[in-house]
């Protein structure tokens, strides 16, 4: 019997007991829980994942549900299940995309997922699911996949879109390269709610970034702060206009960033060796964003 997950009002966590009860429904055949399932909030997540707690909390994690399953005939064999309730699909995509391995085999579960040996990582709606296996045998792969399917099928998805996945142009975009960074994007404390993606340009790969602000003024002000940063830590900036597109090129010690604002959007390219390629790529991004308005 599948348990239907309930949703609280926006900004409020879902009732914790639903996920705790769900664990009994998804326990693999021939396996058993090792102790009781546990839940962790913002105040005590470090007790479970001390080295990684700050990462999930930076994306406003609501609650994490954890349980370890052990083989009924061999308790040295285990599979750990962690379900992160991130509050909304954008935050869940953020943690999933930041941990995602582009080269790992994809699995058709949730909105996106992949397998690494016999471990599974899945994004579905507001949830990020991690299934970590102690061994990499085919048997563990099969058990892990069955568990991943049952958990994913049980959780519901509101269908709320993630803006950056459609805002970033699809042409020449490298599959599974989009990331969402909630704070300190590209190591800058004034860059937040930023999407990045890799694009092919001939035999080169160019990383673009894009943020949406409440006002055009805020987008312009972020470009100004970017320029100030480069003047302090880079090797100079140039303001250029190409075919009516206003850009700022930033020399970061032989690598080039190009930034612009386009209405409520602020974007550009980052860490490109060839200045001309950086400018061309930024113009192409600007044009495609303008066409989508």
mmCIF file of C-alpha atoms in Angstrom:
data_model
loop_
_atom_site.group_PDB
_atom_site.id
_atom_site.type_symbol
_atom_site.label_atom_id
_atom_site.label_comp_id
_atom_site.label_asym_id
_atom_site.label_seq_id
_atom_site.Cartn_x
_atom_site.Cartn_y
_atom_site.Cartn_z
ATOM 1 C CA UNK A 1 0.000 0.000 0.000
ATOM 2 C CA UNK A 2 1.454 3.350 -1.021
ATOM 3 C CA UNK A 3 1.261 6.214 1.443
ATOM 4 C CA UNK A 4 0.261 9.500 -0.136
ATOM 5 C CA UNK A 5 2.424 12.342 1.133
ATOM 6 C CA UNK A 6 0.582 15.421 2.338
ATOM 7 C CA UNK A 7 1.691 18.987 1.681
ATOM 8 C CA UNK A 8 1.530 21.742 4.250
ATOM 9 C CA UNK A 9 0.948 25.370 3.365
ATOM 10 C CA UNK A 10 3.807 27.089 1.482
ATOM 11 C CA UNK A 11 6.888 27.534 3.619
ATOM 12 C CA UNK A 12 5.738 24.956 6.212
ATOM 13 C CA UNK A 13 7.244 21.462 6.550
ATOM 14 C CA UNK A 14 5.200 18.383 5.756
ATOM 15 C CA UNK A 15 4.096 16.226 8.696
ATOM 16 C CA UNK A 16 7.172 14.166 9.726
ATOM 17 C CA UNK A 17 5.291 11.003 10.636
ATOM 18 C CA UNK A 18 4.392 10.280 7.014
ATOM 19 C CA UNK A 19 7.995 9.624 6.011
ATOM 20 C CA UNK A 20 8.663 7.617 9.145
ATOM 21 C CA UNK A 21 5.669 5.371 8.412
ATOM 22 C CA UNK A 22 6.686 5.060 4.787
ATOM 23 C CA UNK A 23 9.932 3.347 5.725
ATOM 24 C CA UNK A 24 8.038 0.207 6.786
ATOM 25 C CA UNK A 25 6.335 0.079 3.406
ATOM 26 C CA UNK A 26 9.559 0.229 1.371
ATOM 27 C CA UNK A 27 11.773 -2.168 3.369
ATOM 28 C CA UNK A 28 13.321 -4.562 0.803
ATOM 29 C CA UNK A 29 12.295 -8.219 0.931
ATOM 30 C CA UNK A 30 14.808 -10.201 2.966
ATOM 31 C CA UNK A 31 16.051 -7.071 4.708
ATOM 32 C CA UNK A 32 15.153 -5.392 7.987
ATOM 33 C CA UNK A 33 15.560 -1.999 9.611
ATOM 34 C CA UNK A 34 18.675 -1.583 11.712
ATOM 35 C CA UNK A 35 17.135 0.330 14.590
ATOM 36 C CA UNK A 36 14.380 2.877 14.171
ATOM 37 C CA UNK A 37 14.117 5.409 11.381
ATOM 38 C CA UNK A 38 15.258 8.865 12.472
ATOM 39 C CA UNK A 39 14.541 12.415 11.427
ATOM 40 C CA UNK A 40 16.865 15.388 11.606
ATOM 41 C CA UNK A 41 16.092 19.081 11.332
ATOM 42 C CA UNK A 42 18.199 22.177 10.914
ATOM 43 C CA UNK A 43 19.249 22.128 14.549
ATOM 44 C CA UNK A 44 20.665 18.585 14.617
ATOM 45 C CA UNK A 45 21.470 17.479 11.053
ATOM 46 C CA UNK A 46 25.159 17.607 11.966
ATOM 47 C CA UNK A 47 24.610 14.603 14.235
ATOM 48 C CA UNK A 48 24.043 12.456 11.148
ATOM 49 C CA UNK A 49 26.233 14.124 8.503
ATOM 50 C CA UNK A 50 28.582 16.424 10.353
ATOM 51 C CA UNK A 51 30.828 17.189 7.362
ATOM 52 C CA UNK A 52 27.984 17.899 4.951
ATOM 53 C CA UNK A 53 25.283 19.454 7.108
ATOM 54 C CA UNK A 54 26.139 23.035 6.117
ATOM 55 C CA UNK A 55 25.731 22.167 2.431
ATOM 56 C CA UNK A 56 22.140 21.010 2.821
ATOM 57 C CA UNK A 57 21.265 23.783 5.262
ATOM 58 C CA UNK A 58 22.475 26.360 2.713
ATOM 59 C CA UNK A 59 19.597 25.156 0.515
ATOM 60 C CA UNK A 60 17.065 25.582 3.359
ATOM 61 C CA UNK A 61 16.577 21.906 4.134
ATOM 62 C CA UNK A 62 13.385 21.294 6.099
ATOM 63 C CA UNK A 63 13.979 17.762 7.368
ATOM 64 C CA UNK A 64 15.982 14.640 6.603
ATOM 65 C CA UNK A 65 14.628 11.133 7.212
ATOM 66 C CA UNK A 66 17.213 8.367 7.593
ATOM 67 C CA UNK A 67 17.035 4.614 7.971
ATOM 68 C CA UNK A 68 19.566 1.836 7.546
ATOM 69 C CA UNK A 69 18.502 -1.580 6.236
ATOM 70 C CA UNK A 70 20.574 -4.700 6.879
ATOM 71 C CA UNK A 71 20.434 -8.075 5.185
ATOM 72 C CA UNK A 72 18.443 -10.438 7.411
ATOM 73 C CA UNK A 73 21.075 -13.156 6.942
ATOM 74 C CA UNK A 74 24.189 -10.964 7.007
ATOM 75 C CA UNK A 75 24.062 -7.772 9.070
ATOM 76 C CA UNK A 76 27.415 -6.613 7.704
ATOM 77 C CA UNK A 77 25.590 -5.847 4.452
ATOM 78 C CA UNK A 78 23.622 -2.602 4.581
ATOM 79 C CA UNK A 79 21.756 -0.076 2.473
ATOM 80 C CA UNK A 80 21.275 3.436 3.861
ATOM 81 C CA UNK A 81 18.273 5.483 2.783
ATOM 82 C CA UNK A 82 18.198 9.269 3.258
ATOM 83 C CA UNK A 83 15.267 11.405 2.118
ATOM 84 C CA UNK A 84 15.875 15.143 2.204
ATOM 85 C CA UNK A 85 12.772 17.320 2.262
ATOM 86 C CA UNK A 86 14.116 20.544 0.784
ATOM 87 C CA UNK A 87 10.870 22.512 0.968
ATOM 88 C CA UNK A 88 10.443 23.075 -2.785
ATOM 89 C CA UNK A 89 11.609 21.560 -6.095
ATOM 90 C CA UNK A 90 14.183 24.303 -6.766
ATOM 91 C CA UNK A 91 16.103 23.657 -3.556
ATOM 92 C CA UNK A 92 15.867 19.898 -4.110
ATOM 93 C CA UNK A 93 17.229 20.313 -7.632
ATOM 94 C CA UNK A 94 20.011 22.470 -6.218
ATOM 95 C CA UNK A 95 21.398 19.793 -3.898
ATOM 96 C CA UNK A 96 20.835 17.056 -6.477
ATOM 97 C CA UNK A 97 22.555 19.006 -9.266
ATOM 98 C CA UNK A 98 25.499 19.971 -7.054
ATOM 99 C CA UNK A 99 26.195 16.331 -6.154
ATOM 100 C CA UNK A 100 25.330 14.883 -9.560
ATOM 101 C CA UNK A 101 27.896 13.033 -11.622
ATOM 102 C CA UNK A 102 27.422 13.774 -15.333
ATOM 103 C CA UNK A 103 29.042 10.527 -16.441
ATOM 104 C CA UNK A 104 27.080 8.187 -14.152
ATOM 105 C CA UNK A 105 24.322 6.057 -15.712
ATOM 106 C CA UNK A 106 20.948 7.794 -15.609
ATOM 107 C CA UNK A 107 17.916 6.135 -14.034
ATOM 108 C CA UNK A 108 14.384 6.952 -15.124
ATOM 109 C CA UNK A 109 12.986 7.771 -11.711
ATOM 110 C CA UNK A 110 11.534 11.006 -10.343
ATOM 111 C CA UNK A 111 12.436 14.095 -12.340
ATOM 112 C CA UNK A 112 16.053 12.966 -12.661
ATOM 113 C CA UNK A 113 18.341 10.370 -11.179
ATOM 114 C CA UNK A 114 21.541 8.404 -11.622
ATOM 115 C CA UNK A 115 23.333 5.354 -10.326
ATOM 116 C CA UNK A 116 26.898 5.102 -9.007
ATOM 117 C CA UNK A 117 27.816 1.441 -8.656
ATOM 118 C CA UNK A 118 24.943 0.139 -6.471
ATOM 119 C CA UNK A 119 24.025 3.530 -4.990
ATOM 120 C CA UNK A 120 21.201 5.742 -6.291
ATOM 121 C CA UNK A 121 20.592 9.493 -6.254
ATOM 122 C CA UNK A 122 17.180 10.838 -7.257
ATOM 123 C CA UNK A 123 15.373 14.169 -7.397
ATOM 124 C CA UNK A 124 11.592 14.167 -7.207
ATOM 125 C CA UNK A 125 9.712 17.381 -6.500
ATOM 126 C CA UNK A 126 10.783 18.788 -3.139
ATOM 127 C CA UNK A 127 12.703 15.615 -2.244
ATOM 128 C CA UNK A 128 16.281 14.498 -2.776
ATOM 129 C CA UNK A 129 16.762 10.761 -2.245
ATOM 130 C CA UNK A 130 20.126 9.092 -1.534
ATOM 131 C CA UNK A 131 20.476 5.302 -1.376
ATOM 132 C CA UNK A 132 23.967 4.179 -0.406
ATOM 133 C CA UNK A 133 24.891 0.480 -0.637
ATOM 134 C CA UNK A 134 27.738 -1.226 1.199
ATOM 135 C CA UNK A 135 28.612 -3.413 -1.802
ATOM 136 C CA UNK A 136 28.599 -3.034 -5.588
ATOM 137 C CA UNK A 137 27.422 -6.491 -6.683
ATOM 138 C CA UNK A 138 24.586 -7.050 -9.146
ATOM 139 C CA UNK A 139 22.418 -8.218 -6.269
ATOM 140 C CA UNK A 140 22.931 -4.895 -4.488
ATOM 141 C CA UNK A 141 22.219 -3.007 -7.709
ATOM 142 C CA UNK A 142 18.915 -4.838 -8.089
ATOM 143 C CA UNK A 143 17.920 -4.377 -4.450
ATOM 144 C CA UNK A 144 18.913 -0.704 -4.524
ATOM 145 C CA UNK A 145 16.976 -0.097 -7.722
ATOM 146 C CA UNK A 146 13.868 -1.776 -6.334
ATOM 147 C CA UNK A 147 14.116 0.350 -3.196
ATOM 148 C CA UNK A 148 14.660 3.509 -5.249
ATOM 149 C CA UNK A 149 11.583 2.763 -7.339
ATOM 150 C CA UNK A 150 9.354 2.102 -4.322
ATOM 151 C CA UNK A 151 10.486 5.243 -2.503
ATOM 152 C CA UNK A 152 10.129 7.416 -5.603
ATOM 153 C CA UNK A 153 6.704 6.027 -6.437
ATOM 154 C CA UNK A 154 5.505 6.721 -2.897
ATOM 155 C CA UNK A 155 6.556 10.366 -2.752
ATOM 156 C CA UNK A 156 4.393 12.923 -4.524
ATOM 157 C CA UNK A 157 5.505 15.792 -6.731
ATOM 158 C CA UNK A 158 3.644 19.104 -6.871
ATOM 159 C CA UNK A 159 4.843 19.692 -10.436
ATOM 160 C CA UNK A 160 6.162 23.146 -9.534
ATOM 161 C CA UNK A 161 8.710 24.095 -12.237
ATOM 162 C CA UNK A 162 12.347 25.012 -11.699
ATOM 163 C CA UNK A 163 12.886 28.305 -13.507
ATOM 164 C CA UNK A 164 16.480 27.856 -14.634
ATOM 165 C CA UNK A 165 15.868 24.561 -16.417
ATOM 166 C CA UNK A 166 13.677 26.315 -18.969
ATOM 167 C CA UNK A 167 15.272 29.787 -18.853
ATOM 168 C CA UNK A 168 18.690 28.561 -19.940
ATOM 169 C CA UNK A 169 18.719 28.032 -23.741
ATOM 170 C CA UNK A 170 18.639 24.346 -24.703
ATOM 171 C CA UNK A 171 20.682 24.655 -27.920
ATOM 172 C CA UNK A 172 24.214 23.211 -27.533
ATOM 173 C CA UNK A 173 23.701 22.743 -23.787
ATOM 174 C CA UNK A 174 25.573 19.733 -22.436
ATOM 175 C CA UNK A 175 23.092 17.257 -20.932
ATOM 176 C CA UNK A 176 22.892 17.131 -17.130
ATOM 177 C CA UNK A 177 25.197 20.150 -16.744
ATOM 178 C CA UNK A 178 22.698 22.618 -15.219
ATOM 179 C CA UNK A 179 23.289 23.478 -11.568
ATOM 180 C CA UNK A 180 21.420 25.727 -9.162
ATOM 181 C CA UNK A 181 23.498 27.528 -6.533
ATOM 182 C CA UNK A 182 21.485 29.232 -3.817
ATOM 183 C CA UNK A 183 24.241 31.249 -2.121
ATOM 184 C CA UNK A 184 27.840 32.260 -2.868
ATOM 185 C CA UNK A 185 27.625 31.346 -6.546
ATOM 186 C CA UNK A 186 31.074 31.166 -8.129
ATOM 187 C CA UNK A 187 32.519 31.954 -4.713
ATOM 188 C CA UNK A 188 30.995 35.450 -4.618
ATOM 189 C CA UNK A 189 28.944 36.397 -1.561
ATOM 190 C CA UNK A 190 26.735 38.784 -3.556
ATOM 191 C CA UNK A 191 25.749 36.151 -6.127
ATOM 192 C CA UNK A 192 22.746 34.056 -5.157
ATOM 193 C CA UNK A 193 19.949 32.058 -6.790
ATOM 194 C CA UNK A 194 22.201 31.445 -9.777
ATOM 195 C CA UNK A 195 22.036 28.750 -12.441
ATOM 196 C CA UNK A 196 25.080 27.562 -14.346
ATOM 197 C CA UNK A 197 25.359 25.275 -17.367
ATOM 198 C CA UNK A 198 28.004 24.103 -19.823
ATOM 199 C CA UNK A 199 27.652 24.688 -23.573
ATOM 200 C CA UNK A 200 29.593 23.412 -26.555
ATOM 201 C CA UNK A 201 31.089 26.012 -28.883
ATOM 202 C CA UNK A 202 32.992 24.159 -31.582
ATOM 203 C CA UNK A 203 35.587 22.087 -29.748
ATOM 204 C CA UNK A 204 35.371 24.278 -26.644
ATOM 205 C CA UNK A 205 33.131 24.146 -23.577
ATOM 206 C CA UNK A 206 31.844 27.410 -22.132
ATOM 207 C CA UNK A 207 30.194 27.802 -18.733
ATOM 208 C CA UNK A 208 27.330 30.295 -18.588
ATOM 209 C CA UNK A 209 25.499 31.650 -15.547
ATOM 210 C CA UNK A 210 22.117 33.273 -15.096
ATOM 211 C CA UNK A 211 20.177 34.870 -12.228
ATOM 212 C CA UNK A 212 16.723 36.456 -12.061
ATOM 213 C CA UNK A 213 16.024 39.437 -9.807
ATOM 214 C CA UNK A 214 12.859 41.107 -8.618
ATOM 215 C CA UNK A 215 13.723 44.314 -10.476
ATOM 216 C CA UNK A 216 15.925 45.459 -13.334
ATOM 217 C CA UNK A 217 17.621 47.791 -10.844
ATOM 218 C CA UNK A 218 18.727 44.839 -8.721
ATOM 219 C CA UNK A 219 20.152 43.115 -11.795
ATOM 220 C CA UNK A 220 22.125 46.257 -12.727
ATOM 221 C CA UNK A 221 23.389 46.650 -9.169
ATOM 222 C CA UNK A 222 24.697 43.081 -9.182
ATOM 223 C CA UNK A 223 26.666 43.785 -12.359
ATOM 224 C CA UNK A 224 28.143 46.853 -10.635
ATOM 225 C CA UNK A 225 29.197 44.718 -7.664
ATOM 226 C CA UNK A 226 30.729 42.208 -10.075
ATOM 227 C CA UNK A 227 32.765 44.989 -11.676
ATOM 228 C CA UNK A 228 33.927 46.203 -8.260
ATOM 229 C CA UNK A 229 35.013 42.685 -7.381
ATOM 230 C CA UNK A 230 37.059 42.341 -10.581
ATOM 231 C CA UNK A 231 38.704 45.733 -10.060
ATOM 232 C CA UNK A 232 39.823 44.581 -6.611
ATOM 233 C CA UNK A 233 40.876 41.029 -7.414
ATOM 234 C CA UNK A 234 41.201 40.770 -11.201
ATOM 235 C CA UNK A 235 43.288 42.501 -13.833
ATOM 236 C CA UNK A 236 40.813 45.007 -15.191
ATOM 237 C CA UNK A 237 37.465 45.424 -16.873
ATOM 238 C CA UNK A 238 36.285 46.822 -20.199
ATOM 239 C CA UNK A 239 32.783 47.940 -21.088
ATOM 240 C CA UNK A 240 31.988 47.108 -24.703
ATOM 241 C CA UNK A 241 28.950 47.336 -26.974
ATOM 242 C CA UNK A 242 28.607 44.794 -29.753
ATOM 243 C CA UNK A 243 25.618 45.019 -32.113
ATOM 244 C CA UNK A 244 23.730 46.984 -29.497
ATOM 245 C CA UNK A 245 24.498 44.538 -26.694
ATOM 246 C CA UNK A 246 26.255 46.113 -23.699
ATOM 247 C CA UNK A 247 28.766 43.830 -22.026
ATOM 248 C CA UNK A 248 31.476 44.031 -19.403
ATOM 249 C CA UNK A 249 34.574 41.913 -20.002
ATOM 250 C CA UNK A 250 36.559 40.939 -16.920
ATOM 251 C CA UNK A 251 40.176 39.780 -17.058
ATOM 252 C CA UNK A 252 40.631 37.256 -14.289
ATOM 253 C CA UNK A 253 44.335 36.602 -14.773
ATOM 254 C CA UNK A 254 44.232 35.155 -18.265
ATOM 255 C CA UNK A 255 40.698 33.776 -17.976
ATOM 256 C CA UNK A 256 37.740 35.921 -18.944
ATOM 257 C CA UNK A 257 34.317 36.508 -17.483
ATOM 258 C CA UNK A 258 31.747 38.495 -19.450
ATOM 259 C CA UNK A 259 28.687 39.853 -17.643
ATOM 260 C CA UNK A 260 25.526 41.717 -18.612
ATOM 261 C CA UNK A 261 22.076 42.586 -17.366
ATOM 262 C CA UNK A 262 19.015 42.077 -19.518
ATOM 263 C CA UNK A 263 15.904 43.423 -17.832
ATOM 264 C CA UNK A 264 15.457 41.472 -14.591
ATOM 265 C CA UNK A 265 18.189 39.041 -15.613
ATOM 266 C CA UNK A 266 21.904 39.127 -14.886
ATOM 267 C CA UNK A 267 24.129 36.645 -16.645
ATOM 268 C CA UNK A 268 27.213 35.950 -18.665
ATOM 269 C CA UNK A 269 30.034 33.456 -19.068
ATOM 270 C CA UNK A 270 32.787 32.472 -16.674
ATOM 271 C CA UNK A 271 36.426 31.368 -16.870
ATOM 272 C CA UNK A 272 36.853 31.302 -20.654
ATOM 273 C CA UNK A 273 40.433 31.275 -21.957
ATOM 274 C CA UNK A 274 39.680 33.058 -25.241
ATOM 275 C CA UNK A 275 38.344 36.607 -24.795
ATOM 276 C CA UNK A 276 36.663 36.677 -28.213
ATOM 277 C CA UNK A 277 34.952 33.354 -27.529
ATOM 278 C CA UNK A 278 33.769 34.663 -24.174
ATOM 279 C CA UNK A 279 32.271 37.767 -25.813
ATOM 280 C CA UNK A 280 30.590 35.767 -28.602
ATOM 281 C CA UNK A 281 29.132 33.293 -26.140
ATOM 282 C CA UNK A 282 27.784 36.049 -23.878
ATOM 283 C CA UNK A 283 26.168 37.808 -26.860
ATOM 284 C CA UNK A 284 24.545 34.552 -27.981
ATOM 285 C CA UNK A 285 23.171 34.003 -24.484
ATOM 286 C CA UNK A 286 21.864 37.590 -24.329
ATOM 287 C CA UNK A 287 20.126 37.222 -27.710
ATOM 288 C CA UNK A 288 18.456 33.929 -26.818
ATOM 289 C CA UNK A 289 17.214 35.355 -23.514
ATOM 290 C CA UNK A 290 15.795 38.360 -25.357
ATOM 291 C CA UNK A 291 13.985 36.110 -27.858
ATOM 292 C CA UNK A 292 12.375 34.174 -25.009
ATOM 293 C CA UNK A 293 10.880 37.278 -23.402
#
